[in-house]
C-alpha cells in the first residue's frame, strides 16, 4: 500500500480543486470591523490611532513617541551584527539599482503645430507599510521604500506594528538605510487609515504600498480612491514547474521556503514525472522535521499545497496561466522555451539555481507581488506605482484652424455646444 505523505499528490488537475481555489476578500465580519476602524481614525485622528495600537499591539503611543527617534535608530544599528548590516547594504544597492534601471519617461512630440504627449511626475508622499507578524520582515522595507526612492518621491514614511512600543532593530535600520524620512510605530488597519487621511502625527500619503494581513488588505481596499495603492496582497504562494531531471531536495526546499510564511500560504508543484512527485513529497516530509517553523509549514503543505501531475510541461504552463501565481519557478533546462508561454505571474524564477529567496532578498527585482490570481491584472510593486503620467497638449493657431471644424462637429453631435463654441470662438465665430 502506497504511503500517504503530508503533501498530497493529485493524478490530474481536476482532482485538485481544493488547493486551486482561493479565498476572496469577502469576510463580511472582518470587512465591517476594518470599516469601523478606518472611519474612526479618519474622524478622530491620533486619539483613535493610539487606542487601536494599544488594543491590538500593546503599544502605548503618544504624539511624542509614535515616531522612531534618532537615538532609537542609532541603537538599532548598534544592536545588529555588522555582517548582517553589510549584507543589507548590498541587497539595498541591488534593489535600488534595479528599480532605477528603466523608469517611466516623458514623451512629448510635435508634428504640424500639434504638440502631444505626457510628462511624468512622482507623487509627493508615499506611505510604506511593513508587516510585523511573527518575524522582522526588514526585506519588505527595502522592497517598499527603494522603488519610491527610485521614482523620486520626496517624502517617504514607513508604518510598522510595534509590540509594546518596540520595533525590531533590523526594520528600523533598513528603513533608515533606505532613506525613509519617518518611521512610525503603528500597524494594522489603523495605520492604513492614518496614512490615507492623515492624523496629527502621521502625514497623509498619496500612495500606500506594501503587504500585510487580511485587515491591512481590507483597509487598503477601503481607502482606495482617497489614496492610490499598489495591490491587494493575500497569503504568499509559489508554483513550481519541474521536470523529472530536477533534484527533489531542491524542489522540496523551495516548497517549504513559502510554506513557512503562513498557515494559509500555498505551495504547489506541477510535474510530468510521477517519480519526481513521489521523491519531492518524501523530501518535504523529511525536511519538515528540522524546520523551526514546522507547525506553520506542515499545516500549509498539508491543507493548501500539493503536487499535481500533468501530461507535459506545456500543460503545466497552461495551468500556471490559470493559477496566475505570485511566484513561479520554471525548474527545468527548458525554461527559456517555456517563458514565452507564461502570461500571468508575479515573478518568474528561471532554472534550477534560482530559488525564490534569491528574489526575496537580493537580486534586485521586487518581492512584493500580486497574489490570489491577481497577477492577471496587478503588477509587481515597482517605481511606476509612485509615478503619474500627465497629458500635455499644445496647438498652434494654424493647427487649430485646420482641425477646428472636425472638433466642432464632434462636440455638437454630443450636444455639448459650449465645447463647440470654445473652438468656434477661435475660428472667427461667436
Short mmCIF file of C-alpha atoms in Angstrom, two decimals:
data_model
loop_
_atom_site.label_atom_id
_atom_site.label_comp_id
_atom_site.label_asym_id
_atom_site.label_seq_id
_atom_site.Cartn_x
_atom_site.Cartn_y
_atom_site.Cartn_z
CA UNK A 1 0.00 0.00 0.00
CA UNK A 2 1.35 3.43 -1.02
CA UNK A 3 2.43 5.53 1.97
CA UNK A 4 0.39 8.72 2.37
CA UNK A 5 2.66 11.75 2.73
CA UNK A 6 1.78 15.12 4.24
CA UNK A 7 1.92 16.73 0.80
CA UNK A 8 -0.77 15.12 -1.35
CA UNK A 9 -0.16 14.00 -4.94
CA UNK A 10 -3.01 14.57 -7.40
CA UNK A 11 -3.08 12.49 -10.55
CA UNK A 12 -4.83 15.22 -12.51
CA UNK A 13 -5.62 18.91 -12.08
CA UNK A 14 -9.34 18.11 -11.98
CA UNK A 15 -8.76 16.32 -8.65
CA UNK A 16 -7.01 19.33 -7.10
CA UNK A 17 -9.82 21.89 -6.93
CA UNK A 18 -9.40 22.10 -3.14
CA UNK A 19 -5.92 23.61 -3.46
CA UNK A 20 -6.52 25.58 -6.67
CA UNK A 21 -9.49 27.52 -5.33
CA UNK A 22 -8.50 30.61 -3.39
CA UNK A 23 -10.31 32.56 -0.74
CA UNK A 24 -11.54 36.05 -1.62
CA UNK A 25 -11.52 39.22 0.43
CA UNK A 26 -15.17 38.69 1.29
CA UNK A 27 -15.17 38.14 5.04
CA UNK A 28 -18.05 40.43 5.94
CA UNK A 29 -17.28 40.40 9.66
CA UNK A 30 -13.66 41.46 9.14
CA UNK A 31 -14.70 43.98 6.50
CA UNK A 32 -17.16 45.61 8.89
CA UNK A 33 -14.53 45.75 11.64
CA UNK A 34 -11.99 47.33 9.28
CA UNK A 35 -14.52 49.85 8.00
CA UNK A 36 -15.26 50.93 11.58
CA UNK A 37 -11.55 51.34 12.38
CA UNK A 38 -10.88 53.32 9.19
CA UNK A 39 -13.78 55.69 9.83
CA UNK A 40 -12.81 56.15 13.47
CA UNK A 41 -9.21 57.08 12.60
CA UNK A 42 -10.47 59.35 9.82
CA UNK A 43 -12.77 61.15 12.26
CA UNK A 44 -10.68 61.20 15.47
CA UNK A 45 -7.11 61.08 14.17
CA UNK A 46 -4.35 60.33 16.65
CA UNK A 47 -6.73 59.57 19.51
CA UNK A 48 -8.29 56.64 17.63
CA UNK A 49 -4.97 55.53 16.14
CA UNK A 50 -3.32 55.30 19.56
CA UNK A 51 -6.30 53.49 21.10
CA UNK A 52 -6.21 50.77 18.43
CA UNK A 53 -2.41 50.42 18.63
CA UNK A 54 -2.72 49.81 22.37
CA UNK A 55 -5.64 47.42 21.90
CA UNK A 56 -4.03 45.28 19.17
CA UNK A 57 -0.27 45.67 19.76
CA UNK A 58 0.01 46.64 23.41
CA UNK A 59 1.77 49.88 22.43
CA UNK A 60 1.04 52.98 24.49
CA UNK A 61 1.73 55.67 21.94
CA UNK A 62 1.58 59.43 22.07
CA UNK A 63 2.37 62.22 19.64
CA UNK A 64 5.82 62.36 21.25
CA UNK A 65 6.79 58.67 20.89
CA UNK A 66 4.88 57.38 17.83
CA UNK A 67 7.81 58.21 15.53
CA UNK A 68 11.11 56.35 15.91
CA UNK A 69 13.74 58.79 17.22
CA UNK A 70 17.31 59.26 16.02
CA UNK A 71 18.51 57.72 19.27
CA UNK A 72 16.39 54.63 18.60
CA UNK A 73 17.77 54.43 15.06
CA UNK A 74 21.36 54.62 16.32
CA UNK A 75 20.58 51.95 18.92
CA UNK A 76 19.13 49.71 16.20
CA UNK A 77 22.32 49.88 14.14
CA UNK A 78 24.40 49.13 17.23
CA UNK A 79 22.25 46.10 18.07
CA UNK A 80 22.76 44.42 14.70
CA UNK A 81 25.57 42.17 13.57
CA UNK A 82 28.00 44.04 11.30
CA UNK A 83 27.95 41.27 8.70
CA UNK A 84 24.15 41.41 8.58
CA UNK A 85 24.29 45.17 8.04
CA UNK A 86 26.80 44.67 5.22
CA UNK A 87 24.50 42.14 3.56
CA UNK A 88 21.55 44.50 3.95
CA UNK A 89 23.51 47.30 2.29
CA UNK A 90 24.44 45.03 -0.65
CA UNK A 91 20.82 43.99 -1.07
CA UNK A 92 19.66 47.62 -0.85
CA UNK A 93 22.10 48.63 -3.59
CA UNK A 94 20.85 45.83 -5.84
CA UNK A 95 17.21 46.77 -5.28
CA UNK A 96 17.78 50.49 -5.86
CA UNK A 97 19.91 49.88 -8.96
CA UNK A 98 17.26 47.57 -10.41
CA UNK A 99 14.37 49.93 -9.80
CA UNK A 100 16.33 52.88 -11.20
CA UNK A 101 17.05 50.99 -14.40
CA UNK A 102 14.01 51.81 -16.53
CA UNK A 103 11.67 54.39 -15.02
CA UNK A 104 8.66 55.76 -16.85
CA UNK A 105 9.89 58.54 -19.16
CA UNK A 106 8.43 61.73 -20.55
CA UNK A 107 7.34 61.57 -24.18
CA UNK A 108 6.30 64.85 -25.84
CA UNK A 109 6.27 65.19 -29.63
CA UNK A 110 5.39 68.00 -32.07
CA UNK A 111 4.05 67.44 -35.57
CA UNK A 112 2.46 70.09 -37.78
CA UNK A 113 1.85 72.53 -34.98
CA UNK A 114 0.34 69.88 -32.70
CA UNK A 115 2.28 69.03 -29.54
CA UNK A 116 1.03 65.99 -27.65
CA UNK A 117 2.43 63.56 -25.16
CA UNK A 118 2.78 63.13 -21.46
CA UNK A 119 5.08 64.31 -18.74
CA UNK A 120 5.92 62.24 -15.66
CA UNK A 121 5.82 63.35 -12.03
CA UNK A 122 6.45 61.44 -8.82
CA UNK A 123 3.81 61.63 -6.11
CA UNK A 124 4.81 63.89 -3.24
CA UNK A 125 4.27 61.45 -0.37
CA UNK A 126 4.46 57.67 -0.14
CA UNK A 127 3.42 55.57 2.83
CA UNK A 128 5.15 52.18 3.03
CA UNK A 129 3.54 49.51 5.19
CA UNK A 130 5.83 46.83 6.65
CA UNK A 131 4.17 43.84 8.35
CA UNK A 132 5.12 42.86 11.88
CA UNK A 133 3.66 39.39 12.20
CA UNK A 134 5.87 36.63 13.58
CA UNK A 135 9.17 37.75 12.03
CA UNK A 136 11.09 41.01 11.39
CA UNK A 137 10.45 41.48 7.66
CA UNK A 138 13.14 44.09 7.03
CA UNK A 139 13.38 42.94 3.40
CA UNK A 140 9.89 44.37 2.89
CA UNK A 141 11.30 47.75 3.89
CA UNK A 142 13.79 47.60 1.02
CA UNK A 143 11.14 46.47 -1.43
CA UNK A 144 8.76 49.28 -0.48
CA UNK A 145 10.98 52.28 0.20
CA UNK A 146 13.54 51.89 -2.59
CA UNK A 147 11.12 51.86 -5.58
CA UNK A 148 9.63 55.08 -4.18
CA UNK A 149 13.14 56.47 -3.81
CA UNK A 150 13.98 55.46 -7.39
CA UNK A 151 10.81 57.20 -8.59
CA UNK A 152 11.90 60.44 -6.93
CA UNK A 153 9.29 60.61 -4.16
CA UNK A 154 10.33 63.43 -1.84
CA UNK A 155 8.65 62.29 1.38
CA UNK A 156 8.63 58.58 2.27
CA UNK A 157 7.43 57.28 5.61
CA UNK A 158 7.20 53.74 6.98
CA UNK A 159 4.46 52.38 9.23
CA UNK A 160 5.04 49.09 11.03
CA UNK A 161 3.50 47.45 14.11
CA UNK A 162 5.31 47.93 17.39
CA UNK A 163 4.97 45.24 20.03
CA UNK A 164 4.66 47.03 23.36
CA UNK A 165 6.19 50.12 21.79
CA UNK A 166 9.21 48.35 20.27
CA UNK A 167 10.11 47.87 16.59
CA UNK A 168 12.70 45.27 15.60
CA UNK A 169 16.15 46.87 15.13
CA UNK A 170 16.55 45.32 11.67
CA UNK A 171 13.36 47.01 10.45
CA UNK A 172 14.44 50.36 11.88
CA UNK A 173 17.95 50.12 10.41
CA UNK A 174 16.62 49.08 7.00
CA UNK A 175 14.19 51.99 6.88
CA UNK A 176 16.89 54.49 7.79
CA UNK A 177 19.40 52.88 5.43
CA UNK A 178 16.93 53.20 2.54
CA UNK A 179 16.20 56.85 3.25
CA UNK A 180 12.77 56.80 4.88
CA UNK A 181 12.01 60.25 6.27
CA UNK A 182 9.98 58.95 9.21
CA UNK A 183 9.34 55.57 10.83
CA UNK A 184 6.06 55.25 12.73
CA UNK A 185 5.24 52.62 15.35
CA UNK A 186 1.76 51.93 14.02
CA UNK A 187 0.36 48.88 12.25
CA UNK A 188 -2.85 47.24 11.16
CA UNK A 189 -5.92 48.81 9.59
CA UNK A 190 -5.47 51.85 11.83
CA UNK A 191 -2.07 52.62 10.25
CA UNK A 192 -3.52 52.36 6.74
CA UNK A 193 -6.31 54.76 7.74
CA UNK A 194 -3.78 57.17 9.23
CA UNK A 195 -1.76 57.15 6.00
CA UNK A 196 -4.90 57.61 3.91
CA UNK A 197 -6.42 60.52 5.81
CA UNK A 198 -3.55 61.90 7.86
CA UNK A 199 -3.57 62.45 11.63
CA UNK A 200 -1.90 64.93 13.93
CA UNK A 201 1.22 62.72 13.92
CA UNK A 202 1.19 60.79 10.63
CA UNK A 203 1.07 62.75 7.36
CA UNK A 204 -1.41 61.85 4.64
CA UNK A 205 0.15 59.83 1.81
CA UNK A 206 -0.62 59.95 -1.91
CA UNK A 207 0.18 56.27 -2.42
CA UNK A 208 0.22 53.42 0.12
CA UNK A 209 2.30 50.35 -0.76
CA UNK A 210 3.37 47.19 0.98
CA UNK A 211 1.87 43.86 2.04
CA UNK A 212 0.01 42.98 5.23
CA UNK A 213 -2.54 40.66 6.80
CA UNK A 214 -6.22 40.46 5.87
CA UNK A 215 -7.05 43.53 7.99
CA UNK A 216 -4.38 45.60 6.25
CA UNK A 217 -5.52 44.41 2.84
CA UNK A 218 -9.17 45.18 3.57
CA UNK A 219 -8.16 48.61 4.87
CA UNK A 220 -6.24 49.34 1.66
CA UNK A 221 -9.31 48.30 -0.29
CA UNK A 222 -11.46 50.58 1.89
CA UNK A 223 -9.30 53.70 1.39
CA UNK A 224 -8.55 53.18 -2.30
CA UNK A 225 -9.76 56.27 -4.10
CA UNK A 226 -8.77 58.52 -1.23
CA UNK A 227 -5.20 57.41 -1.99
CA UNK A 228 -3.54 55.18 -4.55
CA UNK A 229 -2.49 51.66 -3.58
CA UNK A 230 -0.13 49.15 -5.11
CA UNK A 231 -2.24 45.98 -4.93
CA UNK A 232 -4.38 43.80 -2.67
CA UNK A 233 -1.97 41.17 -1.36
CA UNK A 234 -3.04 37.93 0.29
CA UNK A 235 -1.16 34.89 1.62
CA UNK A 236 2.12 34.03 -0.09
CA UNK A 237 2.21 31.37 -2.79
CA UNK A 238 4.65 29.52 -5.01
CA UNK A 239 4.04 27.40 -8.10
CA UNK A 240 6.90 25.24 -9.33
CA UNK A 241 7.02 23.62 -12.77
CA UNK A 242 9.64 20.89 -12.70
CA UNK A 243 10.66 18.06 -15.00
CA UNK A 244 12.00 14.66 -13.96
CA UNK A 245 15.63 15.79 -14.16
CA UNK A 246 15.34 18.05 -11.11
CA UNK A 247 16.87 17.33 -7.74
CA UNK A 248 13.90 16.58 -5.43
CA UNK A 249 15.76 18.14 -2.49
CA UNK A 250 15.94 21.48 -4.33
CA UNK A 251 12.24 21.38 -5.15
CA UNK A 252 11.23 20.37 -1.63
CA UNK A 253 13.36 23.13 -0.14
CA UNK A 254 11.68 25.68 -2.42
CA UNK A 255 8.22 24.46 -1.49
CA UNK A 256 8.98 24.91 2.20
CA UNK A 257 10.52 28.34 1.60
CA UNK A 258 7.00 29.64 1.02
CA UNK A 259 5.07 27.25 3.25
CA UNK A 260 6.84 28.59 6.35
CA UNK A 261 5.40 32.08 5.76
CA UNK A 262 1.86 31.41 6.89
CA UNK A 263 -0.59 28.59 7.54
CA UNK A 264 -2.55 29.91 4.55
CA UNK A 265 0.49 30.04 2.25
CA UNK A 266 0.12 27.94 -0.88
CA UNK A 267 2.90 25.79 -2.41
CA UNK A 268 2.10 23.71 -5.49
CA UNK A 269 4.32 21.59 -7.72
CA UNK A 270 3.38 20.76 -11.32
CA UNK A 271 5.41 17.94 -12.85
CA UNK A 272 5.18 15.42 -15.66
CA UNK A 273 7.25 12.94 -13.65
CA UNK A 274 5.43 10.65 -11.18
CA UNK A 275 8.81 9.56 -9.84
CA UNK A 276 9.83 13.13 -9.05
CA UNK A 277 6.45 13.73 -7.41
CA UNK A 278 7.00 10.82 -5.02
CA UNK A 279 10.56 11.88 -4.18
CA UNK A 280 9.59 15.51 -3.59
CA UNK A 281 6.70 14.52 -1.29
CA UNK A 282 9.08 12.35 0.75
CA UNK A 283 11.74 15.10 0.85
CA UNK A 284 9.22 17.68 2.05
CA UNK A 285 8.19 15.40 4.91
CA UNK A 286 11.80 14.71 5.86
CA UNK A 287 12.82 18.38 5.73
CA UNK A 288 9.86 19.44 7.82
CA UNK A 289 11.22 17.58 10.82
CA UNK A 290 14.08 20.05 11.36
CA UNK A 291 12.30 23.26 10.39
CA UNK A 292 11.93 25.80 13.24
CA UNK A 293 8.55 26.92 11.81
CA UNK A 294 7.49 23.31 11.30
CA UNK A 295 3.93 23.70 12.57
CA UNK A 296 3.18 26.55 10.16
CA UNK A 297 4.83 24.89 7.15
CA UNK A 298 3.27 21.49 7.83
CA UNK A 299 -0.23 22.92 8.00
CA UNK A 300 0.41 24.89 4.80
CA UNK A 301 1.63 21.97 2.68
CA UNK A 302 -0.98 19.64 4.13
CA UNK A 303 -4.01 21.89 3.63
CA UNK A 304 -3.18 24.44 0.93
CA UNK A 305 -0.35 22.77 -1.00
CA UNK A 306 0.02 19.75 -3.20
CA UNK A 307 1.65 18.09 -6.20
CA UNK A 308 -0.27 17.87 -9.47
CA UNK A 309 0.77 15.53 -12.26
CA UNK A 310 0.47 16.89 -15.81
CA UNK A 311 0.92 15.30 -19.24
CA UNK A 312 3.78 17.62 -20.24
CA UNK A 313 5.36 20.98 -19.44
CA UNK A 314 3.14 22.76 -21.96
CA UNK A 315 0.07 21.68 -19.97
CA UNK A 316 1.86 22.90 -16.84
CA UNK A 317 2.30 26.34 -18.41
CA UNK A 318 -1.36 26.49 -19.41
CA UNK A 319 -2.38 25.61 -15.86
CA UNK A 320 0.08 28.18 -14.49
CA UNK A 321 -1.67 30.89 -16.52
CA UNK A 322 -4.99 29.90 -14.98
CA UNK A 323 -3.50 29.94 -11.47
CA UNK A 324 -1.58 33.21 -12.08
CA UNK A 325 0.78 32.61 -9.14
CA UNK A 326 2.70 35.12 -7.08
CA UNK A 327 5.99 33.24 -7.55
CA UNK A 328 6.56 30.87 -10.48
CA UNK A 329 9.67 28.72 -10.68
CA UNK A 330 10.49 27.15 -14.05
CA UNK A 331 12.76 24.42 -12.68
CA UNK A 332 13.84 22.95 -15.99
CA UNK A 333 16.60 23.34 -18.55
CA UNK A 334 13.82 24.31 -20.97
CA UNK A 335 12.87 27.45 -19.06
CA UNK A 336 13.80 29.79 -21.93
CA UNK A 337 11.48 27.86 -24.25
CA UNK A 338 8.66 27.89 -21.72
CA UNK A 339 8.86 31.55 -20.64
CA UNK A 340 7.02 32.89 -23.74
CA UNK A 341 4.07 30.66 -22.81
CA UNK A 342 3.70 32.33 -19.40
CA UNK A 343 1.25 35.25 -19.41
CA UNK A 344 0.31 35.72 -15.76
CA UNK A 345 2.71 35.54 -12.82
CA UNK A 346 4.07 37.99 -10.29
CA UNK A 347 7.69 36.93 -10.82
CA UNK A 348 9.29 34.09 -12.78
CA UNK A 349 12.40 32.33 -11.46
CA UNK A 350 14.37 30.64 -14.23
CA UNK A 351 16.30 27.39 -13.98
CA UNK A 352 17.45 25.06 -11.23
CA UNK A 353 19.71 27.54 -9.45
CA UNK A 354 17.30 30.43 -8.95
CA UNK A 355 15.30 29.60 -5.84
CA UNK A 356 12.63 32.10 -4.84
CA UNK A 357 14.64 33.57 -1.90
CA UNK A 358 17.12 35.00 -4.44
CA UNK A 359 14.34 37.37 -5.44
CA UNK A 360 13.03 37.80 -1.91
CA UNK A 361 16.26 39.29 -0.65
CA UNK A 362 19.00 40.10 -3.07
CA UNK A 363 18.71 40.01 -6.86
CA UNK A 364 17.01 43.40 -7.15
CA UNK A 365 13.50 42.78 -8.54
CA UNK A 366 10.72 43.40 -6.06
CA UNK A 367 9.31 40.69 -3.83
CA UNK A 368 6.00 42.50 -3.22
CA UNK A 369 3.92 40.66 -5.80
CA UNK A 370 0.26 40.12 -6.69
CA UNK A 371 -1.29 37.05 -5.05
CA UNK A 372 -4.53 35.11 -5.23
CA UNK A 373 -4.66 35.10 -9.04
CA UNK A 374 -4.49 38.90 -9.23
CA UNK A 375 -1.31 38.66 -11.33
CA UNK A 376 -3.81 38.62 -14.21
CA UNK A 377 -4.30 42.37 -13.70
CA UNK A 378 -1.98 43.66 -10.93
CA UNK A 379 1.76 44.10 -11.45
CA UNK A 380 4.79 43.74 -9.22
CA UNK A 381 5.49 46.70 -6.94
CA UNK A 382 7.82 48.98 -8.90
CA UNK A 383 8.77 52.62 -9.26
CA UNK A 384 5.90 53.30 -11.68
CA UNK A 385 3.44 52.82 -8.78
CA UNK A 386 4.75 56.14 -7.43
CA UNK A 387 4.72 57.98 -10.77
CA UNK A 388 1.88 59.67 -12.66
CA UNK A 389 1.58 60.47 -16.33
CA UNK A 390 0.10 63.90 -17.07
CA UNK A 391 -1.08 64.61 -20.60
CA UNK A 392 0.47 67.59 -22.40
CA UNK A 393 -1.34 69.20 -25.37
CA UNK A 394 -0.44 72.33 -27.34
CA UNK A 395 -1.89 73.57 -30.65
CA UNK A 396 -0.71 76.45 -32.78
CA UNK A 397 -3.27 78.82 -34.34
CA UNK A 398 -2.76 77.17 -37.70
CA UNK A 399 -3.24 73.64 -36.31
CA UNK A 400 -6.48 74.62 -34.58
CA UNK A 401 -7.79 76.23 -37.77
CA UNK A 402 -7.04 73.00 -39.61
CA UNK A 403 -8.71 70.68 -37.08
CA UNK A 404 -11.32 73.01 -35.63
CA UNK A 405 -14.21 72.11 -37.94
CA UNK A 406 -13.89 68.44 -37.02
CA UNK A 407 -13.78 69.24 -33.30
CA UNK A 408 -16.87 71.44 -33.52
CA UNK A 409 -18.74 68.75 -35.44
CA UNK A 410 -17.93 66.09 -32.84
CA UNK A 411 -18.87 68.31 -29.90
CA UNK A 412 -22.20 69.31 -31.41
CA UNK A 413 -23.09 65.68 -32.10
CA UNK A 414 -22.76 65.09 -28.35
CA UNK A 415 -24.91 68.20 -27.77
CA UNK A 416 -22.08 69.89 -25.90
CA UNK A 417 -22.47 73.24 -27.62
CA UNK A 418 -20.31 75.20 -25.20
CA UNK A 419 -17.47 72.83 -26.07
CA UNK A 420 -18.01 73.59 -29.73
CA UNK A 421 -18.19 77.32 -29.03
CA UNK A 422 -14.82 77.28 -27.25
CA UNK A 423 -13.26 76.20 -30.53
CA UNK A 424 -15.54 78.24 -32.80
CA UNK A 425 -14.62 81.43 -30.95
CA UNK A 426 -11.03 80.93 -32.06
CA UNK A 427 -12.06 80.24 -35.65
CA UNK A 428 -13.65 83.66 -36.05
CA UNK A 429 -17.11 82.59 -34.90
CA UNK A 430 -19.08 83.61 -31.84
#
